[in-house]
Coordinates of C-alpha atoms in Angstrom, one line a residue:
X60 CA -2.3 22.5 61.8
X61 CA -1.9 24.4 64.8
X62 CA -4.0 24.3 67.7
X63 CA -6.5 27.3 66.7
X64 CA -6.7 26.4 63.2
X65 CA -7.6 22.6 64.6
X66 CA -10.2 23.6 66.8
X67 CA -11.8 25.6 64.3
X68 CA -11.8 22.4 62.2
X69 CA -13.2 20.3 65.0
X70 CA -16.0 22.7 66.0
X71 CA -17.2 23.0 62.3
X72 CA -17.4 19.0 62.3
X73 CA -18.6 18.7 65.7
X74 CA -22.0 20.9 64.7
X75 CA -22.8 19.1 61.6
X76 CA -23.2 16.1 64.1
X77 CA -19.6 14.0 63.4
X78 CA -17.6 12.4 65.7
X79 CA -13.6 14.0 65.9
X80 CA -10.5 12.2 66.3
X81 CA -7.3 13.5 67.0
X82 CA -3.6 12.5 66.2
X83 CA -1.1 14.2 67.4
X84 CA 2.6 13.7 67.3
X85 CA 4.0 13.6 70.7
X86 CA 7.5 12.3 69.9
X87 CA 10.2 12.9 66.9
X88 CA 13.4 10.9 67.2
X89 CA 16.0 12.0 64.1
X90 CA 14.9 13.5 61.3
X91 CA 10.8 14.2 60.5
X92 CA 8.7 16.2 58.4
X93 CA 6.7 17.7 61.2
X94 CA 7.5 19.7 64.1
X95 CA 6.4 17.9 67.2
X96 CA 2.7 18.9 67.9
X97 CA 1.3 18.6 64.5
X98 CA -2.0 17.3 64.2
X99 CA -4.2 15.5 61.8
X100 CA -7.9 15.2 62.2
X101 CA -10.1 12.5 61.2
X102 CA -14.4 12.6 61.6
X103 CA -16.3 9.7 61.9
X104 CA -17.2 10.5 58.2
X105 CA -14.1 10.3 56.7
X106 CA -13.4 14.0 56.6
X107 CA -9.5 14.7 57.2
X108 CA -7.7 17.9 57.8
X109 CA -3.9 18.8 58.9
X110 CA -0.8 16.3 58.9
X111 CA 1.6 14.8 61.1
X112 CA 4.0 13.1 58.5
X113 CA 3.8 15.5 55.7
X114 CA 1.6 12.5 53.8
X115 CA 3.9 9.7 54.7
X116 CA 1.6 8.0 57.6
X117 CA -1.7 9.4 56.9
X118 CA -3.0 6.4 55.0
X119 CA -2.7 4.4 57.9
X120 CA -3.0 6.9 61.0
X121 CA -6.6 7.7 59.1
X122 CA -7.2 3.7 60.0
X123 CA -6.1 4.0 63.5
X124 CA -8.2 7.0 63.6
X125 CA -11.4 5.0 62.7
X126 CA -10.7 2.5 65.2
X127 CA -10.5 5.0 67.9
X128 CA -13.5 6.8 66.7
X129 CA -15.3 3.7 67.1
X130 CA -13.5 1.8 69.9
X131 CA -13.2 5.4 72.3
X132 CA -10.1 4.3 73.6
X133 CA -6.9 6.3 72.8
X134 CA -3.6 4.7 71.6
X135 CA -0.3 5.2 70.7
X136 CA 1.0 4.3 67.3
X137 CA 4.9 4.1 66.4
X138 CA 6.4 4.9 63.2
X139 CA 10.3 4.6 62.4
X140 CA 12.9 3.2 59.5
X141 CA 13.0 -0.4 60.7
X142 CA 9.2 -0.9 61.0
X143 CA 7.7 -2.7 57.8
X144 CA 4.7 -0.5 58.0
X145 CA 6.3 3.0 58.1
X146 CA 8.3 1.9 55.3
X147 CA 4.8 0.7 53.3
X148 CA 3.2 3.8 54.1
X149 CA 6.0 5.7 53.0
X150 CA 8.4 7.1 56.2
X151 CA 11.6 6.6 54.5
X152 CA 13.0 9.8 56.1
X153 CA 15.2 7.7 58.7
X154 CA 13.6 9.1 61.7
X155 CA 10.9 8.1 64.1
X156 CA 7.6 9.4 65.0
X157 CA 5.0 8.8 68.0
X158 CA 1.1 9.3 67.3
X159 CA -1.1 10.1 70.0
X160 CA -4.6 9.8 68.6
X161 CA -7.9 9.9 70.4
X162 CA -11.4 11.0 70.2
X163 CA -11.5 14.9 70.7
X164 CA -13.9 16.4 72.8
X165 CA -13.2 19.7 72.5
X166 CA -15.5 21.6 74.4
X167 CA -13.3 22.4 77.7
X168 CA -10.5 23.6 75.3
X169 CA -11.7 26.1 72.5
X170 CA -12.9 28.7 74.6
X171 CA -10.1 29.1 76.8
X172 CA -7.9 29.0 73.2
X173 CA -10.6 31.5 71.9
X174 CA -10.0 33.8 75.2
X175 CA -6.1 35.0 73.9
X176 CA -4.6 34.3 76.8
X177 CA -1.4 32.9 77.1
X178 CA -1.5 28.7 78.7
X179 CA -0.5 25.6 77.9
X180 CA -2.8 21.9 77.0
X181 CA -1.3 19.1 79.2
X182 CA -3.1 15.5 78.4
X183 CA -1.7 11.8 79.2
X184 CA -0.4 10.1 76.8
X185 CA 0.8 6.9 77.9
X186 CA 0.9 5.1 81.8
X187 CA -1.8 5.8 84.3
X188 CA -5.0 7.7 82.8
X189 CA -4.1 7.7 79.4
X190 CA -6.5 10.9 78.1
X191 CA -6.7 12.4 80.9
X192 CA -6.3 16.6 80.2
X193 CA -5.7 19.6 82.0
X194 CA -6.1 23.5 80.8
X195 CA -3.1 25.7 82.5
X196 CA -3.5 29.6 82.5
X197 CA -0.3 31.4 82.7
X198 CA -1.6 33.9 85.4
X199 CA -4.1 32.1 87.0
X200 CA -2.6 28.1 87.0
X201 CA -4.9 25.2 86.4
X202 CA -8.4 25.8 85.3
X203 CA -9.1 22.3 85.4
X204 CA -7.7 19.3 85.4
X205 CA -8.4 15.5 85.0
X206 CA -5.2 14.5 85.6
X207 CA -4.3 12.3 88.3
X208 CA -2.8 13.7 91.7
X209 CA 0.7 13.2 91.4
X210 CA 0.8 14.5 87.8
X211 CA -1.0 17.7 89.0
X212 CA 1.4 18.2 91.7
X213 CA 4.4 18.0 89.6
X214 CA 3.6 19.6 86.2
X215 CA 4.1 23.3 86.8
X216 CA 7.5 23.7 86.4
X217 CA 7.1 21.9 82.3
X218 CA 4.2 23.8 81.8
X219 CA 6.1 27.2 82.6
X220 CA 8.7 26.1 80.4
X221 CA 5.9 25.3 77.8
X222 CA 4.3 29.1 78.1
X223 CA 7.9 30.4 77.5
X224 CA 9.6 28.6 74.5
X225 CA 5.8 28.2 73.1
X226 CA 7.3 24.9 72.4
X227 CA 5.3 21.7 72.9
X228 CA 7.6 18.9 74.7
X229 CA 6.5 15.3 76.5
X230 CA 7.2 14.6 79.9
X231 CA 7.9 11.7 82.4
X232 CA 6.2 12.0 85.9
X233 CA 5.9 8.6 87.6
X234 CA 4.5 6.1 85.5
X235 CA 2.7 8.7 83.3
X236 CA 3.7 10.5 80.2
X237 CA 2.1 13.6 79.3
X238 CA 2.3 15.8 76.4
X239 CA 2.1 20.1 77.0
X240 CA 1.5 22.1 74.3
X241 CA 1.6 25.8 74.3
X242 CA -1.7 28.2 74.3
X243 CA -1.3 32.0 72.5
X244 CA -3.0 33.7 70.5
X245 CA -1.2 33.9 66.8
X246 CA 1.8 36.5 66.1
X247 CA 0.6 39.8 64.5
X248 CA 2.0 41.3 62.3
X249 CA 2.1 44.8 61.3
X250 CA 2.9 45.9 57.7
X251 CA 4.3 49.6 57.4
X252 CA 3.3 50.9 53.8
X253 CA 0.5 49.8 51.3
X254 CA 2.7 49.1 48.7
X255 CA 3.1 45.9 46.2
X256 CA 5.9 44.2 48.4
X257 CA 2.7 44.6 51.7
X258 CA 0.2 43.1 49.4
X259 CA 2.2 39.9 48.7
X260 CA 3.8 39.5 52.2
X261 CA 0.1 39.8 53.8
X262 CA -0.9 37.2 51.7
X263 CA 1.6 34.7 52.8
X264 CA 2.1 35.8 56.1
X265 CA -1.5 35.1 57.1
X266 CA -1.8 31.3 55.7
X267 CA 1.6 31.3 57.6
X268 CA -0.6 31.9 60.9
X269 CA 0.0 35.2 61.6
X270 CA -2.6 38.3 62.2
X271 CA -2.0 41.0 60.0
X272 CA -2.6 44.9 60.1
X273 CA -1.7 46.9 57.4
X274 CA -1.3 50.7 58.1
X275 CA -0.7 53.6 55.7
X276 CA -1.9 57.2 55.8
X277 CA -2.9 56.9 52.2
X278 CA -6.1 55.9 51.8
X279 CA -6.4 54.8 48.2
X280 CA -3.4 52.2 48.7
X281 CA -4.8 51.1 52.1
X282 CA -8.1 49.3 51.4
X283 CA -9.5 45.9 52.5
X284 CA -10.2 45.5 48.4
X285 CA -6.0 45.6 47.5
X286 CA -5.8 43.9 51.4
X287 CA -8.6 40.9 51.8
X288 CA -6.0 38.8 54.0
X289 CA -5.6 41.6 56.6
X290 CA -7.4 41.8 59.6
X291 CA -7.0 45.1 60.0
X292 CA -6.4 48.1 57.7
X293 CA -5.7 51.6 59.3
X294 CA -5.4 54.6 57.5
X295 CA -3.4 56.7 59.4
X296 CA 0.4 58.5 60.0
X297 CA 2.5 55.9 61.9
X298 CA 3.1 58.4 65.2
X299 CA -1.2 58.3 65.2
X300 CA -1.6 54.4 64.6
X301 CA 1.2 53.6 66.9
X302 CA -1.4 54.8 69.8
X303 CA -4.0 51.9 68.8
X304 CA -1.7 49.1 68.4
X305 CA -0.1 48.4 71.6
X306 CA 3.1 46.7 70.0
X307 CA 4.3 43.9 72.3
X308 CA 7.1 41.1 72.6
X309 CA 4.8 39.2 70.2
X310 CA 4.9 41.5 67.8
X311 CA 6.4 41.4 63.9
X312 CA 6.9 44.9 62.6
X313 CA 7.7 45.2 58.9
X314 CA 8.3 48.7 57.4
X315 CA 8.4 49.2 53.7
X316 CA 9.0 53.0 53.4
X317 CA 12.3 54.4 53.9
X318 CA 11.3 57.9 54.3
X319 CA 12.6 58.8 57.8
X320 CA 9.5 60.8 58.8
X321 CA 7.5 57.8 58.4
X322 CA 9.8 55.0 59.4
X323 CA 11.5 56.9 62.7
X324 CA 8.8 56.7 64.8
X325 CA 8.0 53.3 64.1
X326 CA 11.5 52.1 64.8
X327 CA 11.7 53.7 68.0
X328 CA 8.4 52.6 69.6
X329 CA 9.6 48.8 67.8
X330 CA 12.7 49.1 70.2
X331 CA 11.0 50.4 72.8
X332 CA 8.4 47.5 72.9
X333 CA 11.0 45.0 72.3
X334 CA 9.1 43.4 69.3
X335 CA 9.8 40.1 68.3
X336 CA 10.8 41.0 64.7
X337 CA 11.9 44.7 63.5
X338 CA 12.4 44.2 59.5
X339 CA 13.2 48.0 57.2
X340 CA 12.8 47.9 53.8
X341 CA 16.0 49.4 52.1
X342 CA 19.9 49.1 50.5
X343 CA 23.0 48.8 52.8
X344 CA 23.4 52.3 52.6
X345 CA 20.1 53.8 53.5
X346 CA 20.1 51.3 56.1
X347 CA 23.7 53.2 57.6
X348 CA 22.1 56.1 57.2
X349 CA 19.4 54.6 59.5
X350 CA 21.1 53.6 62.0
X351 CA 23.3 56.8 62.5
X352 CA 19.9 59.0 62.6
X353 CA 18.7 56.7 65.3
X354 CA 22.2 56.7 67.2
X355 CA 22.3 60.6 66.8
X356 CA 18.6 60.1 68.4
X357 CA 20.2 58.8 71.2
X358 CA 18.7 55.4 70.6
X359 CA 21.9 52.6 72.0
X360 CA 24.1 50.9 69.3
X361 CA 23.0 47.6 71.1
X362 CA 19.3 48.2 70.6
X363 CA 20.1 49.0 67.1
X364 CA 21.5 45.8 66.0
X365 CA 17.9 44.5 66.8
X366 CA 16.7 45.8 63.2
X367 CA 16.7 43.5 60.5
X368 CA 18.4 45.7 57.5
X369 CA 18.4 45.3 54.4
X370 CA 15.0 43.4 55.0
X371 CA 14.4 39.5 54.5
X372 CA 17.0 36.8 53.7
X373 CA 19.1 37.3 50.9
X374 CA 17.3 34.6 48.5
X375 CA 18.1 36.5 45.2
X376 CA 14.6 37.9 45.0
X377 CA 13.8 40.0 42.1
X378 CA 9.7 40.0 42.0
X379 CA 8.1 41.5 45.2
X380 CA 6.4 38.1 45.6
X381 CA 9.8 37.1 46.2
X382 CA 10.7 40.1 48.4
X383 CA 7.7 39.0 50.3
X384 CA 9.4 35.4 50.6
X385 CA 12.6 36.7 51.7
X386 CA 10.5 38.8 54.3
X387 CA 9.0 36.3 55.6
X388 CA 11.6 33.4 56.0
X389 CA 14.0 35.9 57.8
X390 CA 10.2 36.3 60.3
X391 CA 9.7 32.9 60.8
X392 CA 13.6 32.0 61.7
X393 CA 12.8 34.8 64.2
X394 CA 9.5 33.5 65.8
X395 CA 11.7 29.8 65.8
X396 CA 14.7 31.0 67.5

């Protein structure tokens, strides 16, 4: 899970009265199933949520978990090929993973998450003051911090890197090692044009993590009844909703109408905003034609070669639940790289 949909997990389990614990993988040598920074949760009734193996670990990390829960004091547990237990539990990958798991107080963190600025979580994972946690603002620098002096002093420079790449990453400072992961809000997503292909891609997008708005000026294709994933439906000409949505560097844009009066102004505010993702719906051709209106616009040919067309990676799709695959996997290799 990531780090929003975790907290929200926590917090529910917090107010019915449980105790949290937290795992979190800090380390991945070779190959893993998880990207470093996934997290499984554990209550002090047995309730779990998230992963850090992909299932493989679990069955033991939910023991370690207990411990801690009842112990308070954080540890470290190692997984890899050559240890009997990884290969019991199941991590026959060939890699090797680190688990970080303690008790999760979560109190100084979720409102600063909650806030949608952009930070990073820095918390000691090994050495001197193992536990210790600091929350970084990107503007403003530490809002607090536990960590010991030296740490402090020295941590800005990973952190920075942390608020940039959005990528978590562990670090060696002294005798200490401490594990940052990044704070910001989720990508949004906007969906250009009601249509089947925007149903099915705002379905997946969202349990992908992103925040969707859908906008079309029809307004019996654009309703929260043929949208329920969509946190926002707006029922208006692009050039009009283009003046609410304040498109940004972590922005997706998706347009699904290749009508030039309604895909033009979208593409050149895209551009102009320097969107993470700019995906139009349409054959080699129309996409040609595209790109010469937009050149003739006086749009530059390197701008253009920003624009994702034909949309999505070329999976074979026929269904527009497959469409809506392809869309997606051609959005996520863009958030990754």
């Amino acid at each position: 899970m990531e780090l929003a949909q975790s907290l929200a997990v926590a917090g529910r389990w917090t107010a019915e009265g449980k105790k949290v614990a937290a795992a979190t993988l800090i380390r991945v040598q070779g190959p893993a199933p998880r990207p470093l920074g996934s997290r499984f949760l554990v209550s002090s009734t047995g309730d779990m949520a998230g992963s850090v193996s992909g299932g493989c670990v679990e069955n033991d990390v939910f023991v370690h978990a207990q411990e801690v829960l009842a112990s308070g004091s954080s540890r470290v547990v190692n997984y890899g090929i050559t240890d009997d237990v990884a290969f019991e539990v199941g991590l026959s990958c060939g890699g090797r993973i680190d688990v970080f798991i303690e008790t999760w107080d979560i109190r100084d963190i979720a409102p600063y998450v909650d806030s949608g600025r952009s930070g990073a979580l820095a918390g000691v994972v090994g050495g001197e003051s193992i536990g210790a946690r600091a929350v970084y603002d990107g503007e403003d620098g530490f809002l607090s911090t536990a960590l010991p002096d030296n740490v402090a002093a020295n941590l800005e420079s990973g952190v920075r890197e942390v608020i940039s790449t959005e990528r978590p990453v562990i670090v060696s400072i002294d005798e200490s090692e401490i594990f940052i992961e990044p704070v910001a809000r989720p990508p949004r997503l906007v969906i250009f044009g009601a249509v089947e292909i925007g149903q099915a891609l705002c379905a997946l997008a969202t349990r992908t993590g992103f925040d969707v708005v859908v906008c079309d000026p029809r307004a019996a294709f654009t309703t929260a009844e043929r949208f329920p994933d969509a946190d926002d439906v707006i029922v208006l000409w692009p050039e009009d909703a283009l003046e609410q949505l304040s498109l940004d560097k972590r922005t997706f844009v998706v347009i699904l109408s290749h009508d030039p009066r309604y895909e033009d102004p979208v593409l050149k505010a895209a551009l102009a905003a320097n969107v993470r993702y700019l995906g139009a719906m349409g054959s080699r051709k129309t996409h040609r034609r595209r790109l010469q209106r937009l050149m003739d616009a006086g749009v530059p040919p390197l701008a253009l070669d920003r624009i994702h067309g034909p949309i999505g990676l070329d999976l074979g799709a026929g269904s527009a639940e497959e469409v809506a695959v392809e869309i997606l996997a051609e959005m996520v290799q863009a958030r990754h790289r």
